[in-house]
């Protein structure tokens, strides 16, 4: 693979943590642009902070597909389904590990879809790549970068002189970081675990390096093995939250480069800043978090339900490297803006075109290190022009909003339903839902007299029905409003 700078340079600038500079992005091979992002450890609901990298890298994946073509980008985001936190959660709740991981994965998929994030092209699971991890561990031992001690395999940090380049830390800082886990079998305090023994009731696999006790992989080796399998030994972009820079990404680099003898693991390293609550990182351990699920599905989100799209909106109002303060005000602002845009487009009678290109102003913002505030300023400009009667601007707004991962049609539909629900008694709501189901059944049976009778019965209660064909399934779907 040779770098083709004429084909690969699309004017995209990205801030590379490795070089600490904003650089021109040129993929190794413009016909196969490759990106890896560290995914969730599946033991609990994702909080809004965890959703930030998902939304940020979803925007980047959309941009790369726009620049290089849909079929020329591979976006891999893994699932860590073997981890101490998962074992602890399963034990404390008396559930099987598989039950914890499977339900968490399903919830994660639903929550991220609600945020408008497209699934990655490949979503590898750690437990399905144990053999690849063991192979890499054996290679590292053979090459003198790792050693066996007390049924563990450890990476020997002093064996890699360039260790620490990504996080730019001094040896003292790294030792302080490693002190959390001082173990007598370590040759050096900075050495980290590649493989560890499993206790009886923990998941375990046959160990590498002739270790007899069954064991399980350390966290860092998972990403090195999965990225190699799906993207190759060196790839273009590696992303994650800023907290992953050290030790996780530093260790991934050490493992991959030493195993493969390469100059780099990924050429560009991108890190999103923290989502904060009153100046502190939102995190499970601080207890200052809202899960995406809470905000979407229940009344726990500060007294109301929020739409996934408003959460996406709020997350994109700040450039990805900067910290954001999470507030309900920002979600309310998102709902207000999306409603206004949806109404404006409806007034113009335009919807996003399936192959509609985004506005150049929006693209220019994104090309500048994913400057989403600039991209949104371009959207506001289009909205102003559309408001003064410019239909072309309205069309560009529809296409651009869609490109950024918003679906205003389904947004207004959901808002209308919610409004209708808010204004009626639970008894009437139950009655309406039952009668709508009965009416759809009558229509399927071509009993149009019964279908009309039900419509009239509901009209007497002030309920107006609207039938729409679902474009994907071809089925008729009925929504309702209450006068
Ligand atoms: P974890 O499950 O803790 O490994 O986190 C999954 C992803 O969310 C990682 O990329 C983290 O860096 C990121 N992350 C965790 N907390 C936050 C936060 N408060 N703000 C932004 N990103 C975060
Ligand atoms: Zn990782």
Short mmCIF file of C-alpha atoms and ligand atoms in Angstrom, two decimals:
data_model
loop_
_atom_site.label_atom_id
_atom_site.label_comp_id
_atom_site.label_asym_id
_atom_site.label_seq_id
_atom_site.Cartn_x
_atom_site.Cartn_y
_atom_site.Cartn_z
CA UNK A 1 0.00 0.00 0.00
CA UNK A 2 1.53 3.28 -1.01
CA UNK A 3 0.27 6.69 0.05
CA UNK A 4 -1.52 8.40 -2.78
CA UNK A 5 -1.50 12.03 -1.76
CA UNK A 6 -3.34 13.35 -4.80
CA UNK A 7 -6.27 11.03 -4.22
CA UNK A 8 -6.15 10.93 -0.43
CA UNK A 9 -5.95 14.64 0.40
CA UNK A 10 -9.52 15.90 0.68
CA UNK A 11 -8.68 18.93 2.77
CA UNK A 12 -9.51 17.28 6.10
CA UNK A 13 -7.53 18.53 9.09
CA UNK A 14 -7.39 16.51 12.30
CA UNK A 15 -5.58 17.14 15.58
CA UNK A 16 -3.31 14.16 16.15
CA UNK A 17 -2.63 13.47 19.84
CA UNK A 18 0.58 11.69 18.82
CA UNK A 19 2.14 14.79 17.26
CA UNK A 20 0.08 17.34 19.21
CA UNK A 21 -0.60 19.23 15.98
CA UNK A 22 -3.47 19.83 13.60
CA UNK A 23 -2.44 17.88 10.49
CA UNK A 24 -3.69 17.27 7.00
CA UNK A 25 -5.31 13.84 6.94
CA UNK A 26 -4.03 11.59 4.16
CA UNK A 27 -5.09 7.95 4.41
CA UNK A 28 -2.61 5.18 3.65
CA UNK A 29 -4.93 3.99 0.89
CA UNK A 30 -7.78 6.23 -0.25
CA UNK A 31 -9.72 3.19 -1.45
CA UNK A 32 -9.67 1.67 2.06
CA UNK A 33 -9.77 4.24 4.86
CA UNK A 34 -9.62 2.51 8.24
CA UNK A 35 -10.71 3.71 11.68
CA UNK A 36 -10.84 1.95 15.06
CA UNK A 37 -12.63 3.34 18.13
CA UNK A 38 -12.59 1.73 21.58
CA UNK A 39 -16.09 0.61 22.44
CA UNK A 40 -17.95 -0.03 25.67
CA UNK A 41 -17.29 -2.50 28.46
CA UNK A 42 -20.71 -4.05 28.63
CA UNK A 43 -21.71 -4.29 32.29
CA UNK A 44 -24.11 -1.37 32.64
CA UNK A 45 -26.04 1.31 30.75
CA UNK A 46 -23.95 3.86 28.86
CA UNK A 47 -24.04 7.35 30.38
CA UNK A 48 -24.13 10.55 28.34
CA UNK A 49 -20.34 10.87 28.69
CA UNK A 50 -19.88 7.44 27.10
CA UNK A 51 -22.18 8.57 24.30
CA UNK A 52 -19.92 11.49 23.40
CA UNK A 53 -17.23 9.46 21.58
CA UNK A 54 -19.96 7.44 19.86
CA UNK A 55 -21.60 10.57 18.44
CA UNK A 56 -18.30 12.32 17.63
CA UNK A 57 -16.83 9.34 15.75
CA UNK A 58 -20.17 8.71 14.05
CA UNK A 59 -19.89 12.22 12.58
CA UNK A 60 -16.30 11.50 11.51
CA UNK A 61 -17.33 8.17 9.92
CA UNK A 62 -20.10 9.97 8.00
CA UNK A 63 -17.63 12.61 6.84
CA UNK A 64 -15.05 10.01 5.74
CA UNK A 65 -17.76 8.15 3.78
CA UNK A 66 -18.75 11.41 2.12
CA UNK A 67 -15.13 12.18 1.18
CA UNK A 68 -13.89 8.73 0.16
CA UNK A 69 -17.09 6.88 -0.72
CA UNK A 70 -19.29 4.64 1.40
CA UNK A 71 -17.56 1.44 0.30
CA UNK A 72 -14.08 2.75 0.94
CA UNK A 73 -14.29 3.31 4.69
CA UNK A 74 -14.15 0.68 7.42
CA UNK A 75 -15.17 1.78 10.88
CA UNK A 76 -14.53 -0.75 13.64
CA UNK A 77 -15.82 -0.27 17.20
CA UNK A 78 -15.31 -3.17 19.58
CA UNK A 79 -17.26 -4.58 22.48
CA UNK A 80 -15.36 -5.50 25.62
CA UNK A 81 -17.31 -8.45 26.96
CA UNK A 82 -14.68 -9.88 29.29
CA UNK A 83 -13.71 -7.69 32.24
CA UNK A 84 -13.61 -7.71 36.05
CA UNK A 85 -16.49 -5.20 36.20
CA UNK A 86 -18.68 -7.60 34.23
CA UNK A 87 -17.78 -10.50 36.56
CA UNK A 88 -18.54 -8.38 39.62
CA UNK A 89 -21.87 -7.21 38.22
CA UNK A 90 -22.96 -10.75 37.36
CA UNK A 91 -21.96 -12.06 40.82
CA UNK A 92 -23.65 -9.21 42.72
CA UNK A 93 -26.91 -9.60 40.80
CA UNK A 94 -26.89 -13.40 40.68
CA UNK A 95 -27.04 -13.34 36.87
CA UNK A 96 -24.90 -15.20 34.38
CA UNK A 97 -22.09 -13.27 32.71
CA UNK A 98 -23.65 -13.87 29.32
CA UNK A 99 -26.96 -12.48 30.48
CA UNK A 100 -25.25 -9.31 31.73
CA UNK A 101 -23.27 -8.82 28.50
CA UNK A 102 -26.11 -9.67 26.11
CA UNK A 103 -28.71 -7.42 27.75
CA UNK A 104 -26.18 -4.59 28.03
CA UNK A 105 -25.20 -4.90 24.35
CA UNK A 106 -28.85 -4.84 23.26
CA UNK A 107 -29.50 -1.75 25.40
CA UNK A 108 -26.35 -0.09 24.06
CA UNK A 109 -27.44 -0.66 20.47
CA UNK A 110 -30.90 0.75 21.15
CA UNK A 111 -29.56 3.81 22.99
CA UNK A 112 -26.93 4.64 20.36
CA UNK A 113 -29.47 4.22 17.55
CA UNK A 114 -31.74 6.69 19.36
CA UNK A 115 -28.84 9.14 19.27
CA UNK A 116 -28.72 8.80 15.50
CA UNK A 117 -25.40 6.91 15.54
CA UNK A 118 -25.09 4.42 12.70
CA UNK A 119 -23.72 1.00 13.63
CA UNK A 120 -19.99 0.61 12.89
CA UNK A 121 -19.05 -1.57 9.90
CA UNK A 122 -17.54 -4.18 12.18
CA UNK A 123 -18.32 -4.65 15.88
CA UNK A 124 -15.91 -7.32 17.10
CA UNK A 125 -16.30 -8.87 20.54
CA UNK A 126 -13.31 -9.60 22.75
CA UNK A 127 -14.50 -13.11 23.66
CA UNK A 128 -14.52 -14.02 19.97
CA UNK A 129 -10.86 -13.02 19.51
CA UNK A 130 -9.12 -14.87 22.35
CA UNK A 131 -6.99 -16.96 19.96
CA UNK A 132 -5.72 -13.84 18.18
CA UNK A 133 -4.83 -12.29 21.56
CA UNK A 134 -2.95 -15.41 22.67
CA UNK A 135 -1.00 -15.47 19.43
CA UNK A 136 0.02 -11.85 19.86
CA UNK A 137 1.04 -12.50 23.48
CA UNK A 138 3.23 -15.43 22.42
CA UNK A 139 4.88 -13.25 19.75
CA UNK A 140 5.62 -10.56 22.32
CA UNK A 141 7.24 -13.11 24.64
CA UNK A 142 9.28 -14.57 21.77
CA UNK A 143 10.52 -11.14 20.76
CA UNK A 144 11.61 -10.34 24.32
CA UNK A 145 8.93 -7.69 25.00
CA UNK A 146 6.92 -9.76 27.49
CA UNK A 147 7.55 -12.37 30.19
CA UNK A 148 5.69 -14.94 32.25
CA UNK A 149 5.51 -14.45 36.03
CA UNK A 150 3.24 -16.08 38.55
CA UNK A 151 0.80 -17.36 35.89
CA UNK A 152 0.57 -13.87 34.40
CA UNK A 153 2.07 -12.60 31.18
CA UNK A 154 3.37 -9.04 31.47
CA UNK A 155 4.55 -6.53 28.92
CA UNK A 156 7.98 -5.24 29.87
CA UNK A 157 7.78 -1.49 29.32
CA UNK A 158 11.56 -0.77 29.38
CA UNK A 159 11.84 -3.09 26.35
CA UNK A 160 10.28 -0.34 24.24
CA UNK A 161 12.36 2.85 24.31
CA UNK A 162 9.63 4.95 22.65
CA UNK A 163 6.99 4.04 25.23
CA UNK A 164 5.17 7.16 26.46
CA UNK A 165 5.17 9.10 23.17
CA UNK A 166 1.38 9.39 22.93
CA UNK A 167 0.68 10.62 26.43
CA UNK A 168 3.99 12.51 26.67
CA UNK A 169 4.49 11.43 30.27
CA UNK A 170 7.67 11.28 32.29
CA UNK A 171 8.79 7.96 33.72
CA UNK A 172 7.90 9.19 37.23
CA UNK A 173 4.35 10.00 36.15
CA UNK A 174 4.03 6.58 34.56
CA UNK A 175 5.31 4.87 37.69
CA UNK A 176 2.84 6.88 39.78
CA UNK A 177 0.07 5.76 37.43
CA UNK A 178 1.16 2.15 37.68
CA UNK A 179 1.43 2.18 41.50
CA UNK A 180 -2.28 1.52 41.74
CA UNK A 181 -1.44 -2.05 40.95
CA UNK A 182 2.02 -2.83 42.39
CA UNK A 183 2.58 -6.55 42.14
CA UNK A 184 5.66 -8.36 43.39
CA UNK A 185 5.99 -10.37 40.18
CA UNK A 186 6.52 -7.27 38.02
CA UNK A 187 10.08 -6.70 36.82
CA UNK A 188 9.37 -3.00 36.47
CA UNK A 189 6.59 -0.97 38.12
CA UNK A 190 5.33 0.22 34.71
CA UNK A 191 4.94 -3.33 33.30
CA UNK A 192 1.33 -4.16 32.50
CA UNK A 193 -0.78 -7.29 32.26
CA UNK A 194 -1.37 -9.07 28.95
CA UNK A 195 -2.86 -12.22 30.47
CA UNK A 196 -3.90 -13.14 34.00
CA UNK A 197 -5.11 -16.28 35.77
CA UNK A 198 -8.87 -16.77 36.25
CA UNK A 199 -10.39 -17.79 39.56
CA UNK A 200 -12.73 -20.76 39.59
CA UNK A 201 -16.00 -18.94 38.96
CA UNK A 202 -14.54 -16.45 36.49
CA UNK A 203 -14.51 -16.95 32.72
CA UNK A 204 -11.26 -18.57 31.64
CA UNK A 205 -9.54 -19.95 28.54
CA UNK A 206 -6.49 -22.19 28.01
CA UNK A 207 -3.53 -19.95 28.70
CA UNK A 208 -0.70 -19.11 26.28
CA UNK A 209 3.02 -19.63 26.97
CA UNK A 210 2.54 -23.07 28.59
CA UNK A 211 0.85 -21.59 31.66
CA UNK A 212 -1.27 -24.36 33.14
CA UNK A 213 -3.90 -22.32 34.99
CA UNK A 214 -6.75 -21.12 32.77
CA UNK A 215 -6.74 -17.38 32.33
CA UNK A 216 -8.17 -14.35 30.57
CA UNK A 217 -6.77 -11.41 28.63
CA UNK A 218 -5.92 -7.98 29.98
CA UNK A 219 -8.00 -5.12 28.59
CA UNK A 220 -5.35 -3.50 26.37
CA UNK A 221 -4.45 -6.61 24.35
CA UNK A 222 -8.07 -6.92 23.20
CA UNK A 223 -7.93 -3.77 21.08
CA UNK A 224 -4.48 -4.60 19.64
CA UNK A 225 -5.66 -8.04 18.50
CA UNK A 226 -9.09 -6.93 17.20
CA UNK A 227 -7.76 -3.91 15.30
CA UNK A 228 -5.08 -6.04 13.61
CA UNK A 229 -7.63 -8.66 12.60
CA UNK A 230 -10.12 -6.21 11.09
CA UNK A 231 -7.92 -3.31 9.95
CA UNK A 232 -4.37 -4.63 9.63
CA UNK A 233 -1.09 -4.01 11.44
CA UNK A 234 -1.06 -0.26 10.71
CA UNK A 235 -4.22 1.74 10.02
CA UNK A 236 -5.32 5.35 9.65
CA UNK A 237 -7.25 6.57 12.68
CA UNK A 238 -7.64 5.37 16.25
CA UNK A 239 -10.07 7.16 18.53
CA UNK A 240 -11.55 7.25 22.02
CA UNK A 241 -12.11 9.52 25.00
CA UNK A 242 -9.20 11.52 26.39
CA UNK A 243 -9.03 9.31 29.49
CA UNK A 244 -7.97 6.39 27.28
CA UNK A 245 -4.73 8.11 26.19
CA UNK A 246 -2.90 6.68 29.18
CA UNK A 247 -2.53 3.87 29.95
CA UNK A 248 -4.91 2.16 27.48
CA UNK A 249 -3.80 3.64 24.16
CA UNK A 250 -0.16 3.90 25.18
CA UNK A 251 -0.26 0.18 25.95
CA UNK A 252 -2.12 -0.69 22.75
CA UNK A 253 0.65 1.07 20.79
CA UNK A 254 3.39 -0.74 22.70
CA UNK A 255 1.80 -4.15 22.12
CA UNK A 256 1.01 -3.67 18.43
CA UNK A 257 4.24 -1.99 17.42
CA UNK A 258 6.44 -4.46 19.30
CA UNK A 259 4.52 -7.51 18.04
CA UNK A 260 4.55 -6.34 14.42
CA UNK A 261 7.82 -4.40 14.32
CA UNK A 262 6.04 -1.38 12.84
CA UNK A 263 6.66 2.35 13.11
CA UNK A 264 3.08 3.01 14.22
CA UNK A 265 -0.14 1.27 15.20
CA UNK A 266 -2.35 4.02 13.81
CA UNK A 267 -1.12 7.17 12.09
CA UNK A 268 -3.66 9.54 13.65
CA UNK A 269 -4.86 9.37 17.26
CA UNK A 270 -7.98 11.35 18.11
CA UNK A 271 -9.36 11.97 21.59
CA UNK A 272 -12.62 13.60 22.60
CA UNK A 273 -12.76 15.82 25.68
CA UNK A 274 -14.90 15.06 28.70
CA UNK A 275 -18.55 15.63 29.19
CA UNK A 276 -18.63 17.26 32.61
CA UNK A 277 -21.13 18.00 35.32
CA UNK A 278 -20.36 21.20 37.19
CA UNK A 279 -16.74 21.03 36.10
CA UNK A 280 -16.17 17.35 36.91
CA UNK A 281 -15.96 14.42 34.50
CA UNK A 282 -19.26 12.58 34.28
CA UNK A 283 -18.46 9.09 35.54
CA UNK A 284 -19.95 6.05 37.16
CA UNK A 285 -17.49 6.22 40.05
CA UNK A 286 -18.38 9.84 40.94
CA UNK A 287 -22.08 9.02 40.71
CA UNK A 288 -22.76 12.27 38.80
CA UNK A 289 -24.17 10.61 35.71
CA UNK A 290 -27.33 10.27 33.69
CA UNK A 291 -27.60 7.20 31.52
CA UNK A 292 -28.84 7.67 27.97
CA UNK A 293 -31.60 5.23 28.87
CA UNK A 294 -32.75 7.42 31.78
CA UNK A 295 -32.96 10.49 29.58
CA UNK A 296 -34.81 8.70 26.81
CA UNK A 297 -37.20 6.37 28.46
CA UNK A 298 -38.29 7.55 31.82
CA UNK A 299 -39.29 10.58 33.76
CA UNK A 300 -35.94 10.52 35.57
CA UNK A 301 -34.30 12.89 33.11
CA UNK A 302 -34.89 15.95 35.23
CA UNK A 303 -38.67 15.65 35.09
CA UNK A 304 -39.20 14.92 31.40
CA UNK A 305 -38.30 12.62 28.56
CA UNK A 306 -35.69 13.84 26.07
CA UNK A 307 -35.34 12.84 22.48
CA UNK A 308 -32.15 11.07 21.38
CA UNK A 309 -31.79 13.69 18.68
CA UNK A 310 -31.74 16.52 21.23
CA UNK A 311 -28.99 14.69 23.12
CA UNK A 312 -27.05 14.37 19.85
CA UNK A 313 -27.64 18.08 19.19
CA UNK A 314 -26.33 19.04 22.63
CA UNK A 315 -23.23 16.83 22.25
CA UNK A 316 -22.31 18.42 18.93
CA UNK A 317 -22.58 22.06 20.04
CA UNK A 318 -18.98 21.90 21.27
CA UNK A 319 -15.92 20.95 19.21
CA UNK A 320 -14.98 17.39 20.16
CA UNK A 321 -11.67 18.18 21.87
CA UNK A 322 -13.17 20.73 24.27
CA UNK A 323 -14.90 19.81 27.52
CA UNK A 324 -18.71 20.21 27.59
CA UNK A 325 -20.84 20.90 30.63
CA UNK A 326 -23.92 18.73 30.60
CA UNK A 327 -27.10 20.68 31.34
CA UNK A 328 -30.80 20.10 30.82
CA UNK A 329 -30.87 23.59 29.36
CA UNK A 330 -28.71 22.37 26.45
CA UNK A 331 -31.14 19.49 25.84
CA UNK A 332 -34.10 21.88 25.90
CA UNK A 333 -32.25 24.11 23.43
CA UNK A 334 -31.79 21.04 21.20
CA UNK A 335 -35.50 20.19 21.29
CA UNK A 336 -36.42 23.79 20.51
CA UNK A 337 -34.05 24.05 17.57
CA UNK A 338 -34.99 20.69 16.06
CA UNK A 339 -38.69 21.56 16.34
CA UNK A 340 -38.09 24.88 14.58
CA UNK A 341 -36.13 23.25 11.78
CA UNK A 342 -38.70 20.48 11.37
CA UNK A 343 -41.52 23.07 11.12
CA UNK A 344 -39.55 25.19 8.68
CA UNK A 345 -38.88 22.25 6.35
CA UNK A 346 -42.48 21.15 6.59
CA UNK A 347 -43.58 24.64 5.62
CA UNK A 348 -41.37 24.45 2.54
CA UNK A 349 -42.50 20.89 1.88
CA UNK A 350 -38.93 19.59 1.60
CA UNK A 351 -37.39 16.44 2.99
CA UNK A 352 -33.82 15.16 2.86
CA UNK A 353 -32.88 13.65 -0.51
CA UNK A 354 -31.31 10.23 -0.22
CA UNK A 355 -28.24 11.26 -2.24
CA UNK A 356 -28.42 14.93 -1.30
CA UNK A 357 -25.00 16.43 -0.64
CA UNK A 358 -24.53 18.51 2.51
CA UNK A 359 -23.99 22.24 2.25
CA UNK A 360 -20.39 23.32 1.59
CA UNK A 361 -20.41 25.57 4.68
CA UNK A 362 -21.28 22.56 6.84
CA UNK A 363 -18.55 20.49 5.19
CA UNK A 364 -16.00 23.29 5.60
CA UNK A 365 -16.69 23.34 9.34
CA UNK A 366 -16.25 19.58 9.64
CA UNK A 367 -13.09 19.55 7.50
CA UNK A 368 -11.51 21.87 10.04
CA UNK A 369 -10.87 19.26 12.77
CA UNK A 370 -14.58 18.41 13.04
CA UNK A 371 -15.52 21.92 14.05
CA UNK A 372 -19.19 21.14 14.67
CA UNK A 373 -20.04 24.60 16.08
CA UNK A 374 -18.97 26.01 12.68
CA UNK A 375 -21.06 23.39 10.90
CA UNK A 376 -24.09 24.35 13.02
CA UNK A 377 -23.51 28.04 12.30
CA UNK A 378 -23.80 27.13 8.61
CA UNK A 379 -27.10 25.34 9.37
CA UNK A 380 -28.45 28.41 11.16
CA UNK A 381 -27.50 30.55 8.16
CA UNK A 382 -29.40 28.20 5.84
CA UNK A 383 -32.40 28.30 8.19
CA UNK A 384 -32.42 32.12 8.09
CA UNK A 385 -32.36 32.05 4.29
CA UNK A 386 -35.11 29.42 4.20
CA UNK A 387 -37.20 31.53 6.58
CA UNK A 388 -37.00 34.41 4.15
CA UNK A 389 -38.41 32.18 1.42
CA UNK A 390 -35.37 30.51 -0.16
CA UNK A 391 -36.51 26.97 -1.02
CA UNK A 392 -33.07 25.94 -2.21
CA UNK A 393 -31.64 26.84 1.18
CA UNK A 394 -34.41 24.79 2.81
CA UNK A 395 -33.44 21.80 0.68
CA UNK A 396 -29.77 22.23 1.60
CA UNK A 397 -30.75 22.48 5.26
CA UNK A 398 -32.73 19.24 5.02
CA UNK A 399 -29.83 17.41 3.37
CA UNK A 400 -27.23 18.81 5.76
CA UNK A 401 -29.19 18.07 8.92
CA UNK A 402 -29.71 14.54 7.63
CA UNK A 403 -25.99 14.21 6.84
CA UNK A 404 -25.20 15.16 10.43
CA UNK A 405 -27.34 12.26 11.63
CA UNK A 406 -30.67 13.93 12.43
CA UNK A 407 -33.98 12.60 11.14
CA UNK A 408 -36.42 15.51 11.37
CA UNK A 409 -39.35 13.56 9.94
CA UNK A 410 -39.27 10.94 12.64
CA UNK A 411 -38.50 13.72 15.13
CA UNK A 412 -41.72 15.60 14.42
CA UNK A 413 -43.71 12.40 14.37
CA UNK A 414 -42.43 11.45 17.83
CA UNK A 415 -43.02 14.99 19.14
CA UNK A 416 -46.60 14.97 17.84
CA UNK A 417 -47.29 11.65 19.50
CA UNK A 418 -45.78 12.81 22.75
CA UNK A 419 -47.86 15.97 22.71
CA UNK A 420 -50.99 13.96 22.03
CA UNK A 421 -50.17 11.63 24.87
CA UNK A 422 -49.49 14.45 27.29
CA UNK A 423 -52.96 15.94 26.77
CA UNK A 424 -55.14 12.90 27.30
CA UNK A 425 -56.13 10.75 30.22
CA UNK A 426 -54.53 7.30 30.53
CA UNK A 427 -58.01 5.75 30.00
CA UNK A 428 -58.55 7.53 26.70
CA UNK A 429 -55.01 6.70 25.60
CA UNK A 430 -55.63 3.01 26.25
CA UNK A 431 -58.92 3.15 24.38
CA UNK A 432 -57.34 4.93 21.39
CA UNK A 433 -54.50 2.45 21.15
CA UNK A 434 -56.84 -0.53 21.33
CA UNK A 435 -59.16 0.92 18.71
CA UNK A 436 -56.26 1.81 16.37
CA UNK A 437 -55.06 -1.80 16.55
CA UNK A 438 -58.60 -3.06 15.88
CA UNK A 439 -58.98 -0.67 12.97
CA UNK A 440 -55.69 -1.74 11.38
CA UNK A 441 -56.86 -5.32 11.66
CA UNK A 442 -60.18 -4.42 9.99
CA UNK A 443 -58.29 -2.68 7.18
CA UNK A 444 -56.05 -5.69 6.67
CA UNK A 445 -59.24 -7.80 6.37
CA UNK A 446 -60.56 -5.18 3.91
CA UNK A 447 -63.49 -4.48 6.23
CA UNK A 448 -63.57 -0.75 5.42
CA UNK A 449 -67.01 -0.21 6.97
CA UNK A 450 -65.65 -1.29 10.37
CA UNK A 451 -62.50 0.74 9.84
CA UNK A 452 -64.60 3.90 9.14
CA UNK A 453 -66.86 3.19 12.09
CA UNK A 454 -63.85 3.12 14.43
CA UNK A 455 -62.53 6.36 12.93
CA UNK A 456 -65.91 8.02 13.63
CA UNK A 457 -66.11 6.63 17.14
CA UNK A 458 -62.70 8.15 17.93
CA UNK A 459 -63.62 11.44 16.24
CA UNK A 460 -66.50 11.72 18.71
CA UNK A 461 -63.83 11.77 21.46
CA UNK A 462 -61.93 14.50 19.59
CA UNK A 463 -59.27 12.08 18.34
CA UNK A 464 -58.03 12.58 14.77
CA UNK A 465 -56.25 9.73 13.03
CA UNK A 466 -53.57 9.97 10.36
CA UNK A 467 -52.48 6.99 8.26
CA UNK A 468 -49.03 6.83 6.75
CA UNK A 469 -47.22 4.17 4.82
CA UNK A 470 -43.92 3.14 6.41
CA UNK A 471 -41.42 3.49 3.56
CA UNK A 472 -39.30 0.59 4.77
CA UNK A 473 -41.89 -2.03 5.68
CA UNK A 474 -44.67 -0.90 3.36
CA UNK A 475 -47.13 -1.26 6.27
CA UNK A 476 -49.70 1.38 7.13
CA UNK A 477 -48.97 3.11 10.44
CA UNK A 478 -51.50 5.25 12.26
CA UNK A 479 -50.67 8.26 14.39
CA UNK A 480 -53.20 10.35 16.28
CA UNK A 481 -53.74 13.76 17.76
CA UNK A 482 -56.32 14.99 20.20
CA UNK A 483 -58.17 18.20 19.53
P1 LIG B 1 -15.64 3.15 29.33
O1 LIG B 1 -16.82 2.22 29.17
O2 LIG B 1 -15.48 3.80 30.66
O3 LIG B 1 -14.35 2.51 28.80
O4 LIG B 1 -15.91 4.38 28.34
C1 LIG B 1 -16.29 4.23 27.01
C2 LIG B 1 -15.89 5.46 26.25
O5 LIG B 1 -16.47 6.63 26.83
C3 LIG B 1 -14.39 5.72 26.23
O6 LIG B 1 -14.02 6.17 24.95
C4 LIG B 1 -14.21 6.82 27.27
O7 LIG B 1 -13.07 7.59 27.01
C5 LIG B 1 -15.47 7.62 27.06
N1 LIG B 1 -15.88 8.43 28.22
C6 LIG B 1 -16.11 7.99 29.49
N2 LIG B 1 -16.53 9.01 30.28
C7 LIG B 1 -16.58 10.12 29.49
C8 LIG B 1 -16.95 11.48 29.72
N3 LIG B 1 -17.40 11.92 30.90
N4 LIG B 1 -16.89 12.34 28.67
C9 LIG B 1 -16.47 11.92 27.46
N5 LIG B 1 -16.11 10.65 27.18
C10 LIG B 1 -16.15 9.75 28.18
ZN1 LIG B 2 -9.03 0.11 23.06
#
